[in-house]
XYZ file of C-alpha atoms in Angstrom:
606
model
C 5.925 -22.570 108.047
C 7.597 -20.087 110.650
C 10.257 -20.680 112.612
C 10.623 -19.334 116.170
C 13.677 -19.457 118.271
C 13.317 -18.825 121.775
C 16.593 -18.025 123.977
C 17.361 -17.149 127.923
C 15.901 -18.363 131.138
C 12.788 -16.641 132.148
C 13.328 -18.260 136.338
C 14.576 -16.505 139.013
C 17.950 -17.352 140.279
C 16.724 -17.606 143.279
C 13.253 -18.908 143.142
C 12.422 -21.587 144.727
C 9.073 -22.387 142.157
C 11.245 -24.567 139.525
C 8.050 -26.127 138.407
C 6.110 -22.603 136.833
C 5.873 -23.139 133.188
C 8.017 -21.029 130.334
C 7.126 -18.376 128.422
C 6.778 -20.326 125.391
C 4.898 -23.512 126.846
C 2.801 -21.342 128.674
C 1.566 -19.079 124.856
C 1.766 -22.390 123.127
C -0.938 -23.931 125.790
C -3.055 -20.795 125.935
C -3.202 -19.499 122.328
C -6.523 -20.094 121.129
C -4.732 -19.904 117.193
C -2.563 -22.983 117.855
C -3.254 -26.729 117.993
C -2.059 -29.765 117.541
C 1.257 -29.315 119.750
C 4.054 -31.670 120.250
C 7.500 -31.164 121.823
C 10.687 -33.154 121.999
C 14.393 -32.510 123.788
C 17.683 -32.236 122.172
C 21.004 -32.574 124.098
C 24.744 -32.447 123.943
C 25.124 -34.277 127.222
C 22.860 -36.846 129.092
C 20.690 -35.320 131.690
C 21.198 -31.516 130.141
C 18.956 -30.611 127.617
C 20.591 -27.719 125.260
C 16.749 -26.763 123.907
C 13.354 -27.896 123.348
C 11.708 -28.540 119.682
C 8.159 -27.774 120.193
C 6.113 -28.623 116.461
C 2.080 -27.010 116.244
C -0.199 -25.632 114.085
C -1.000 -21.776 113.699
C -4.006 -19.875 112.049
C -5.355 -23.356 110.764
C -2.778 -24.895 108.928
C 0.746 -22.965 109.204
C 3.260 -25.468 110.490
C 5.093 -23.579 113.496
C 8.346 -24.962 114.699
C 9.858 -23.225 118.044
C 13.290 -24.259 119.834
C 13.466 -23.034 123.034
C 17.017 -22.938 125.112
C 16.922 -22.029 128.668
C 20.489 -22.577 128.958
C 23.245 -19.936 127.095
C 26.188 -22.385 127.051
C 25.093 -23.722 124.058
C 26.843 -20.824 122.453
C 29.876 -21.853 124.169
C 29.545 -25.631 123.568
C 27.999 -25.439 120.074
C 28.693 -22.333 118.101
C 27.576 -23.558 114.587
C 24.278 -25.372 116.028
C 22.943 -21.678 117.601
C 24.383 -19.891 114.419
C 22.364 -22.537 112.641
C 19.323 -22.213 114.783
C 19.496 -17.978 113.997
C 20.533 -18.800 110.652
C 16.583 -20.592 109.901
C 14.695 -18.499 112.606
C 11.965 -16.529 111.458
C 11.714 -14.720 114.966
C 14.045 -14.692 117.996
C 12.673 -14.035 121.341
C 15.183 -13.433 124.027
C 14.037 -13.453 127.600
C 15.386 -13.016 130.726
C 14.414 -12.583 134.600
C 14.411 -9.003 136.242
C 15.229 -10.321 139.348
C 18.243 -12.084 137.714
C 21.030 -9.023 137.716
C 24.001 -11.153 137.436
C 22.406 -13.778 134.188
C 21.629 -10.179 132.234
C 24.099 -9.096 132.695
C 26.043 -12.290 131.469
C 23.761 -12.054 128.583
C 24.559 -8.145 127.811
C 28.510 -8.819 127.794
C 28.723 -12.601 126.657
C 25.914 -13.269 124.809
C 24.471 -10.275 122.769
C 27.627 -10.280 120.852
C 27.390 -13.655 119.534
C 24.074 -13.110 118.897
C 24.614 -10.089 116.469
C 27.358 -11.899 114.979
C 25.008 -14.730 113.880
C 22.310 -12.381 112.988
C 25.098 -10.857 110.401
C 22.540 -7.556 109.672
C 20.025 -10.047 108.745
C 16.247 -8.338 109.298
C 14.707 -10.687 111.469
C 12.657 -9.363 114.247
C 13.478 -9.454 117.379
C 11.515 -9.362 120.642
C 13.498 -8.998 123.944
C 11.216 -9.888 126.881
C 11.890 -8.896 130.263
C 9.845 -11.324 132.839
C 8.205 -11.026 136.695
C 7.287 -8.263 139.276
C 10.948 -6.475 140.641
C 10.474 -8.049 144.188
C 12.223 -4.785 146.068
C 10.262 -2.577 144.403
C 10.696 0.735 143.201
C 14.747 1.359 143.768
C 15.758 4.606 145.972
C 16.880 7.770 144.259
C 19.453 8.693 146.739
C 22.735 8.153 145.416
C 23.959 6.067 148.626
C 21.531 3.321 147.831
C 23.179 1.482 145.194
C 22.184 -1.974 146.224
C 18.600 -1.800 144.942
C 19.917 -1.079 141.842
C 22.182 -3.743 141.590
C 19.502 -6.632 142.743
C 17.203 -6.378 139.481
C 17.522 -5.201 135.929
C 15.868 -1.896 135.438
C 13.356 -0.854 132.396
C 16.398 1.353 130.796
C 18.510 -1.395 130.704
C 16.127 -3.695 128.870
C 15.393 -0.804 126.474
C 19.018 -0.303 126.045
C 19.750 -4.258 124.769
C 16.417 -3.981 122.725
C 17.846 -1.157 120.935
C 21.677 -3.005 120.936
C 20.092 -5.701 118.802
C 17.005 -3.247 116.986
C 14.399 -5.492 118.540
C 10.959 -4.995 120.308
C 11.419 -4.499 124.335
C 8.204 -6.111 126.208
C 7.550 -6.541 130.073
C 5.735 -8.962 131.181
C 5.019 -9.203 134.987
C 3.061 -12.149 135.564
C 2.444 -14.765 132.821
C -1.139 -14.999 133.238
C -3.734 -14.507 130.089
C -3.389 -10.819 130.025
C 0.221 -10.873 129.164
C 0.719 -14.105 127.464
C -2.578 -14.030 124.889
C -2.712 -10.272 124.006
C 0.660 -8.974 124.961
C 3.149 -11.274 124.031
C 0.716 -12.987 121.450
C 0.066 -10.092 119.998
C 3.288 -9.124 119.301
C 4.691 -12.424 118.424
C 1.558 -13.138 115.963
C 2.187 -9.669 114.491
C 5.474 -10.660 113.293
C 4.422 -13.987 112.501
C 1.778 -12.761 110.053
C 4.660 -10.467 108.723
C 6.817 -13.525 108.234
C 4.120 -15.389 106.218
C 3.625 -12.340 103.654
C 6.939 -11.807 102.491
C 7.604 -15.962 102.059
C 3.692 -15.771 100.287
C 5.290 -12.934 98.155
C 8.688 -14.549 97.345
C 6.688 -17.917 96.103
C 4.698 -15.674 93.580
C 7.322 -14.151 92.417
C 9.007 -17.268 91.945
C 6.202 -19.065 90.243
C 5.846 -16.009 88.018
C 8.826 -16.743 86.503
C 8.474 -20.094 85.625
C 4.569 -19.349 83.925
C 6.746 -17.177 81.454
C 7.966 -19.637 78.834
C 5.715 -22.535 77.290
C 7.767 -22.638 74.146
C 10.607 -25.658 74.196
C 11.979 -25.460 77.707
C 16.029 -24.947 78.465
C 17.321 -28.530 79.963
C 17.488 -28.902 83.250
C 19.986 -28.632 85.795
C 20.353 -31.390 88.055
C 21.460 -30.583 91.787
C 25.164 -30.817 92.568
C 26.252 -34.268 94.309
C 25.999 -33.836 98.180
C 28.975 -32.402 99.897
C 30.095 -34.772 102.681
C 28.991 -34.108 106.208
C 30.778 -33.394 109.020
C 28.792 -33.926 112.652
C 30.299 -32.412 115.569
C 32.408 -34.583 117.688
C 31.249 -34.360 121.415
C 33.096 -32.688 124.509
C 35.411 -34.544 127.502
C 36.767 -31.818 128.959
C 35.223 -32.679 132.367
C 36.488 -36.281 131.741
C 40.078 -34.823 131.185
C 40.190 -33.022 134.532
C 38.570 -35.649 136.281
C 41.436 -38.383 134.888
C 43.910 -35.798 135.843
C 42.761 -36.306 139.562
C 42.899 -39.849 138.971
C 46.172 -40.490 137.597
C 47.462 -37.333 140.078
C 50.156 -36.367 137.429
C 51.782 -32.865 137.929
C 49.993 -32.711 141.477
C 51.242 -29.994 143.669
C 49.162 -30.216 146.872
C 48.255 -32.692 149.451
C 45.280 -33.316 151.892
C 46.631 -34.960 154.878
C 44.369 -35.600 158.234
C 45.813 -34.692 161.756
C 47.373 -38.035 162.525
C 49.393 -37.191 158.951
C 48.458 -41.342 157.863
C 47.060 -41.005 154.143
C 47.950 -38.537 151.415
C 45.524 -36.832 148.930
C 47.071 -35.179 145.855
C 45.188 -32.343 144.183
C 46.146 -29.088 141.927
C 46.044 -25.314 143.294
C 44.792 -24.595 139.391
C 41.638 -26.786 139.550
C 41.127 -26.322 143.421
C 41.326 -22.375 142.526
C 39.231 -22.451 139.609
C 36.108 -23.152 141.137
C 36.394 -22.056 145.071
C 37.715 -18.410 146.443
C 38.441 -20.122 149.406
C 41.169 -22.228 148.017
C 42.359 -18.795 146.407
C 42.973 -17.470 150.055
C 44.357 -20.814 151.014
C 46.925 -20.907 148.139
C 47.689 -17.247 148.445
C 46.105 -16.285 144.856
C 43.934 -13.578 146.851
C 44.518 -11.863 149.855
C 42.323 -11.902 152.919
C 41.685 -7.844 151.868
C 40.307 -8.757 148.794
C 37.663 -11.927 150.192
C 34.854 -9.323 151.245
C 33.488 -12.151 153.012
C 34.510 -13.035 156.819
C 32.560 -16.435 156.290
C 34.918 -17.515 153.749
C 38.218 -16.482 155.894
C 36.577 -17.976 159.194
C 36.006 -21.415 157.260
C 39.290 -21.342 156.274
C 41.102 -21.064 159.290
C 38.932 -23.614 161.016
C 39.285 -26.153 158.446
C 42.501 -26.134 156.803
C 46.367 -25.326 158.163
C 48.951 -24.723 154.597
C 52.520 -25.903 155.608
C 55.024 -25.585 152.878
C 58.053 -27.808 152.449
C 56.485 -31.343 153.389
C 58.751 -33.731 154.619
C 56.800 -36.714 153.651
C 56.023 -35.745 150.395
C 58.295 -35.275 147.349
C 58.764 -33.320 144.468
C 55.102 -33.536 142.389
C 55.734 -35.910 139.258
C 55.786 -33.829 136.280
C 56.718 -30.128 138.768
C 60.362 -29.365 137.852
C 61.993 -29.887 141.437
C 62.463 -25.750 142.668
C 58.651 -26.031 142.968
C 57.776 -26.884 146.723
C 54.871 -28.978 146.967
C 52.403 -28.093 149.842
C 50.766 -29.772 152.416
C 47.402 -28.984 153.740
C 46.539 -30.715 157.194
C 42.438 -30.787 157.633
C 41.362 -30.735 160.650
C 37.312 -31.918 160.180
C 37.846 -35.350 160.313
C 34.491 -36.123 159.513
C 34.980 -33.667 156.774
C 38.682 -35.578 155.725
C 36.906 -38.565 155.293
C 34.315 -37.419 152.587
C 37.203 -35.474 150.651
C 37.837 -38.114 148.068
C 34.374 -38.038 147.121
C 34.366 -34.394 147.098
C 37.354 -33.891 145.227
C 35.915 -35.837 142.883
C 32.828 -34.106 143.011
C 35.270 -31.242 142.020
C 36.974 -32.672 139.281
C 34.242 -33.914 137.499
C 33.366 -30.158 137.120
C 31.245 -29.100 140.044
C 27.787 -29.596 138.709
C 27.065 -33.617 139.818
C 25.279 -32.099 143.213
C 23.072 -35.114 143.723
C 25.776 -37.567 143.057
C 27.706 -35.981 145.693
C 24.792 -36.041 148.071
C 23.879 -39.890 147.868
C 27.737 -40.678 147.686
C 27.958 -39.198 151.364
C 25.169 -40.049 152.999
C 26.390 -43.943 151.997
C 29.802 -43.185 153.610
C 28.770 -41.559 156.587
C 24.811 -42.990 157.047
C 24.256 -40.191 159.698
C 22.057 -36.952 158.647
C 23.436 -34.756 160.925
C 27.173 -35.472 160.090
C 26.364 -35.304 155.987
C 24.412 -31.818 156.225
C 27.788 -30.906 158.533
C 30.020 -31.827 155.692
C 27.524 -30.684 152.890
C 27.057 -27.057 154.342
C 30.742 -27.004 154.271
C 30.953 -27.970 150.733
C 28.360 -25.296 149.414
C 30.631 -22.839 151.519
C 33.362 -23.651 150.076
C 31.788 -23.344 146.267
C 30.298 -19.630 147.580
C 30.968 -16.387 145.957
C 31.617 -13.476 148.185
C 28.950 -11.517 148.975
C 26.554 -13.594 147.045
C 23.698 -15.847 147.850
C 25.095 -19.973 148.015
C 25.302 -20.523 144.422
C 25.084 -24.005 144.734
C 21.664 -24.587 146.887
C 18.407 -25.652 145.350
C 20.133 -25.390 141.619
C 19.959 -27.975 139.180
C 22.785 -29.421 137.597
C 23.206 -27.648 134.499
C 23.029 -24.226 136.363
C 25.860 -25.465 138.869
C 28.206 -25.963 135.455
C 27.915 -22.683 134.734
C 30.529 -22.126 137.994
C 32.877 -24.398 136.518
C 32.780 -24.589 132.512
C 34.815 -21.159 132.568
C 36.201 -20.591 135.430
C 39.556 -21.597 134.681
C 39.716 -18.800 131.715
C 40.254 -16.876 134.964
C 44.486 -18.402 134.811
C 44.704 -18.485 130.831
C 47.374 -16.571 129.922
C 48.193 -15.247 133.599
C 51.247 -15.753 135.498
C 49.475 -16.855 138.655
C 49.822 -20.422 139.997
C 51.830 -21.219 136.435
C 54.760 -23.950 136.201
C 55.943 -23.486 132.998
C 56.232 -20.643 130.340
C 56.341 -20.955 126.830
C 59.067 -18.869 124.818
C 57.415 -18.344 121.084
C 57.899 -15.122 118.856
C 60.867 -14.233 121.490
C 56.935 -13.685 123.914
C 56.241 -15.595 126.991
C 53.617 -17.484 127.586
C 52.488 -18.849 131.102
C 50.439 -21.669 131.515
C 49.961 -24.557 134.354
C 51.156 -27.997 133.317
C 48.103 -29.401 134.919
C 46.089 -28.101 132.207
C 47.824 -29.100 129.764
C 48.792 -32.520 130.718
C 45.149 -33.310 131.279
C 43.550 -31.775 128.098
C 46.930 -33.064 125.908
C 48.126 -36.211 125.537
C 51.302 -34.838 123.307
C 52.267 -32.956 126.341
C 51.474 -35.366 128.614
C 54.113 -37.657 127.503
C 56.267 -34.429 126.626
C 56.170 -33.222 130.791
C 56.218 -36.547 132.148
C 58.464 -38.911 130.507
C 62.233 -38.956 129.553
C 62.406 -35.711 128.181
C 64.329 -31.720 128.801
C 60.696 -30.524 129.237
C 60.019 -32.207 131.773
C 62.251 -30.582 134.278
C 62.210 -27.155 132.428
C 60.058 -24.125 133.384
C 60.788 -22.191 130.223
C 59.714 -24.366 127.018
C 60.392 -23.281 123.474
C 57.366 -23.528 120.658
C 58.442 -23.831 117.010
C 56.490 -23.708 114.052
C 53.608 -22.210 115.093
C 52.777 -18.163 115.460
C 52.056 -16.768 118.980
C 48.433 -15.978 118.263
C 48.164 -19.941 117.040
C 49.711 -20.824 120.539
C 47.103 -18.712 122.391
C 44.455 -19.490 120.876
C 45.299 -23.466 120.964
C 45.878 -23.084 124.808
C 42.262 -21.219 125.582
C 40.936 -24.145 124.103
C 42.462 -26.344 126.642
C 41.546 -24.094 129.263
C 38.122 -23.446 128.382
C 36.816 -25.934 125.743
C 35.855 -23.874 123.164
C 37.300 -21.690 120.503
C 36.339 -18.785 118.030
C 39.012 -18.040 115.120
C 38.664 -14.682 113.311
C 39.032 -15.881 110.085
C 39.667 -19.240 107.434
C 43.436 -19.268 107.812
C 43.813 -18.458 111.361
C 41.274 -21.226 111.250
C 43.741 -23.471 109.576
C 46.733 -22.366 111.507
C 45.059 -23.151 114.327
C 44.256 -26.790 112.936
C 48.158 -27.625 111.945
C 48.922 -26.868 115.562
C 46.107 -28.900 117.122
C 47.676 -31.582 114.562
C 51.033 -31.192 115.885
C 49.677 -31.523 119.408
C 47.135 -34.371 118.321
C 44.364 -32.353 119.645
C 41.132 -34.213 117.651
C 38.303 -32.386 118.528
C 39.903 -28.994 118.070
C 41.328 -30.353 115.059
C 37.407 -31.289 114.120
C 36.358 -27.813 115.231
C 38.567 -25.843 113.181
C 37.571 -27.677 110.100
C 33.697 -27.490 110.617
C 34.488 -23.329 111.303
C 36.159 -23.361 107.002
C 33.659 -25.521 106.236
C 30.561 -22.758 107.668
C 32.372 -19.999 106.876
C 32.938 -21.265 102.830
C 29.716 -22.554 102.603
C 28.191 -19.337 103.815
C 30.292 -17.267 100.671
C 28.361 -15.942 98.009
C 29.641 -16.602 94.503
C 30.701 -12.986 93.526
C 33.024 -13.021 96.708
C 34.275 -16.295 96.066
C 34.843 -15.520 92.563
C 36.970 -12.439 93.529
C 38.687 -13.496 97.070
C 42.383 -13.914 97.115
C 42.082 -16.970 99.298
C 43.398 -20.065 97.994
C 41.135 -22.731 98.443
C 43.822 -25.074 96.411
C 46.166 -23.905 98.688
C 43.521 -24.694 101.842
C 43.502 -28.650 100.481
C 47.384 -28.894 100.011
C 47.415 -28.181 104.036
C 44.558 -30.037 104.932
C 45.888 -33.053 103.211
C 49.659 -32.714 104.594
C 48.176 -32.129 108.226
C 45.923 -35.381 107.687
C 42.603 -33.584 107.860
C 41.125 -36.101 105.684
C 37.716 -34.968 106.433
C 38.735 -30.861 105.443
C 40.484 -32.463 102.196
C 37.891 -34.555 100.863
C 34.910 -31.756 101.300
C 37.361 -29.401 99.519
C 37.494 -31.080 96.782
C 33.765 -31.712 96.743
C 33.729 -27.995 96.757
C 36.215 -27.217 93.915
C 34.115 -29.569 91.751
C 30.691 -27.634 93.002
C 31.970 -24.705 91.992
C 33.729 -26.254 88.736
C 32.959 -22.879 86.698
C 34.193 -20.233 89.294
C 37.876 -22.520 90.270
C 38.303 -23.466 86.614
C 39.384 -20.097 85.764
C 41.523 -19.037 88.499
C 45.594 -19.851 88.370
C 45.813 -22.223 91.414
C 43.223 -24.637 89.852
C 46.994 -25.911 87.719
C 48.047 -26.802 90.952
C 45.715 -29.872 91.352
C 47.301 -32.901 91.271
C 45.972 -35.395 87.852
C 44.577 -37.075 91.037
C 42.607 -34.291 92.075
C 42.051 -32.607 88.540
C 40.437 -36.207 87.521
C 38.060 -36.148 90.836
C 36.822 -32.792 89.844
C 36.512 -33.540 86.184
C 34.417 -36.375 87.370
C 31.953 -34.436 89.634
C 32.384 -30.974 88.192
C 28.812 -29.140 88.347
C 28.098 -28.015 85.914
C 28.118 -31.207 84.119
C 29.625 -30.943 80.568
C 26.275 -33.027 79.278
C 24.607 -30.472 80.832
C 26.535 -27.562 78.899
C 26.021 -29.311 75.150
C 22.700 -29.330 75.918
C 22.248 -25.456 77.129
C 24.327 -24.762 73.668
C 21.916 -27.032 71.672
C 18.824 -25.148 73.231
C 20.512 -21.886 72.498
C 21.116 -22.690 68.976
C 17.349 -23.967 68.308
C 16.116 -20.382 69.936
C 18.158 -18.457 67.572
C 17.009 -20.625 64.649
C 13.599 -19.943 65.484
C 14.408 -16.514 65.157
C 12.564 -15.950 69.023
C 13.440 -14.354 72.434
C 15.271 -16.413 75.168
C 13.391 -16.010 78.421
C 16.471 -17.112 79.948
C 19.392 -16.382 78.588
């Protein structure tokens, strides 16, 4: 069989044609060497599929298998299912759009070093495919016209990345038969053929082996038991900010209409996160630094800031000092929808068509809803950009939101508290954390000193521990350097009862011990004794029990080192009992070994 895995989004960002086939559909459909295709979706969340399993047949009777994924968050969202998908890939084909600047060059500096990290030097080829006809042409020389260059991603800089990751560069400006059947095919079969040798070759070489002795055959050695399985446990870290709005805890803003009758509580940090004009209206940017007059004139003629409201107290869980702030909108038809778009908000930005049906119910005029939804789309706008949010689908609207508040990790801007650790300070925004942590919840909010304290002490875990647990509750996702910051990150998402980190950190040891060869673990000076003591104090039951499993897998590599005396009889009994190799398995190697040297004849394999 071969294995293809197909990454990148070969669309313009600003195409209107959603509906033009893929790269991959489209060679599957025309190929006149494959047959018999079938496809089926895969995804982490309902309504956005991570990739698509395509199954066919290739020169006859080859079983081809190809997972294509538009969408590069599943590197963020899933690490170990795209190091997975590399890991079993027979070729990778990475495409992209040329008239897509701003998604290459997310792939160039996000991306391609992932990618080469899963790779790991690993020789599997590589095609990089750049996709459509540059629509302004051939870009100026003169040195004043930089904005041609900027609009689409030039044949150097394709080269460049094919060379970054030692791959084939191809350009393909039209997917029609030309390019798809004898240019991309071509290639792509080339490799494939390549592929199919060097498996053809390994198999002879394998059954070669086994042809050599027909005198009394060694015993056999059974497979050890199955190591338990961990599955990944799934995301809620748009359901955390959206409760956050909900329950309004640590709020520090408030929507009020002109007649000043109803309240609506909001954070600066979420409201900032995803909208520059809430930056200008909060004072996180200044007007100098909008580039964008739209943005500024919206501003002004929809929202008035007056600090120090009368009406409204001290935010619950916002140590008194901190004035809250009271915004005044003066759209009524605008005030009216805000619930539903702050919600729209919350729930991370990218539930367009929700928002849509939700106000044309309230308001059930068309002229007043595109008035309010124009509004919304300007308020979601980049400077100088196109409107990010028009004629998108959902999964491409997340993309504004699912990291945009790694903007305020680790940054003194809009923060409320600061943690002292390591005699460092750390800022962070207690909106953040009381919505991703329940710990911290109850510690800001209920009868405690931290919850009327800006400067909060951390003990018992390092300062790089700290960080790296509080980019996961900004962003959602995490990537330790190594097994025991790995498990130092796990104690602290214990201490903080964070599950899912907790979960992540122990499928990361589990990958990264799995993927050891036998000569390193043989001579590494981690303990993986030591690994299970922790795992089993911090009540990673899951870690513990696997670790053991492993010990016993690996009976004749941990039975010689010093820290295997520091199993419990518990543990030493559990391994005893599932050690591999068995000691049946042992008498009977010795007993084959002694009847070869009685016979006086070579051992083919010992």
């Amino acid at each position: 069989s071969v294995n293809i895995v197909a990454f990148g989004n070969e669309r313009d960002g600003i195409s209107e044609d959603n509906q033009q086939p893929s790269l991959i559909w489209s060679y599957l459909g025309r190929s006149a060497l494959i047959s018999q295709i079938d496809s089926s979706l895969s995804a982490s969340h309902v309504g956005n599929p991570v990739f698509t399993e395509y199954q066919a047949c290739v020169f006859g009777n080859v079983r081809l298998v190809v997972h294509d994924c538009p969408v590069w968050d599943i590197f963020d969202s899933d690490w170990y299912t795209s190091c997975r998908l590399i890991g079993t890939a027979d070729i990778i084909v990475i495409k992209y759009s040329v008239n897509d600047k701003t998604s290459f060059q997310e792939l160039k500096d996000s991306y391609v070093p992932m990618v080469k990290k899963a790779l790991n030097h690993s020789s599997v080829p590589v095609i990089i495919s750049a996709i459509g006809a540059r629509k302004n042409g051939v870009p100026c020389t003169c040195p004043l016209c930089t904005s041609d260059r900027r609009s689409c991603v030039t044949t150097s800089e394709g080269v460049q990345l094919a060379k970054e990751l030692g791959g084939t560069y191809l350009e393909l400006h039209t997917l029609n038969d030309f390019y798809i059947q004898k240019y991309f095919g071509g290639v792509l079969e080339y490799f494939m053929i390549q592929s199919l040798n060097q498996k053809s070759s390994e198999k002879m070489k394998k059954r070669k082996k086994t042809q050599k002795c027909h005198r009394v055959q060694p015993p056999q050695l059974e497979q050890p038991e199955k190591m338990p399985i961990l599955k990944g446990k799934a995301s809620h870290y748009n359901a955390d900010l959206h409760n956050l709005l909900c329950c309004c805890q640590c709020a520090d803003v408030a929507f009020y209409p002109e007649d000043l009758s109803t309240a609506m509580e909001a954070h600066k940090i979420i409201l900032c996160s995803v909208s520059h004009l809430f930056m200008l209206l909060f004072g996180v940017k200044s007007p100098s630094d909008a580039h964008d007059a739209s943005i500024m004139q919206l501003a002004q003629s929809l929202f008035v800031v007056e600090a120090g409201d009368p009406f409204l107290s001290s935010p619950r869980g916002v140590p008194p000092c901190v004035p809250p702030v009271r915004v005044v909108v003066k759209d009524s038809v605008f005030c009216s929808c805000l619930p539903d778009i702050l919600h729209f908000i919350y729930s991370g930005a990218f539930q367009w068509e929700r928002l849509e049906e939700d106000i044309k119910k309230k308001l059930k005029d068309p002229e007043k809803t595109e008035h309010v939804l124009e509004k919304v789309k300007c308020i979601l706008k980049t400077p100088g950009k196109l409107n990010a949010v028009k004629d998108c689908r959902s999964h491409q609207i997340k993309r504004l939101y699912n990291t945009s508040l790694r903007l305020f990790f680790n940054t003194p801007v809009l923060a409320d508290v600061i943690f002292k650790i390591q005699g460092a300070t750390v800022p962070a925004h207690r909106a953040v954390l009381v919505a991703r942590c329940e710990v911290m919840a109850a510690m800001f909010n209920g009868n405690y000193l931290e919850a009327n304290s800006v400067l909060v002490p951390v003990y018992g875990v390092s300062k790089d521990t700290f960080l790296s647990f509080l980019e996961y509750l900004y962003t959602d996702s995490c990537c330790p350097a190594s097994i025991l910051q790995a498990m130092s990150l796990l104690i602290c998402a214990e201490m903080y009862q964070v599950m899912r980190l907790q979960h992540i950190c122990e499928l990361y040891i589990i990958t990264q011990l799995q993927s050891m060869p036998s000569r390193e673990l043989a001579s590494t000076s981690l303990s993986i004794v030591s690994l299970l003591k922790k795992a089993k104090f911090h009540n990673s039951d899951c870690l513990s029990t696997w670790l053991l499993h492993f010990i016993a897998t690996n009976y004749l590599i941990f039975s010689q080192k010093p820290e295997f005396q520091e199993l419990s009889v518990e543990e030493r009994n559990f391994v005893e009992m599932h050690r591999w190799p068995s000691n049946l398995y042992l008498k009977q190697l010795a007993d084959y070994r002694n009847y070869i040297h009685s016979q006086k004849c070579h051992c083919t394999v010992m």
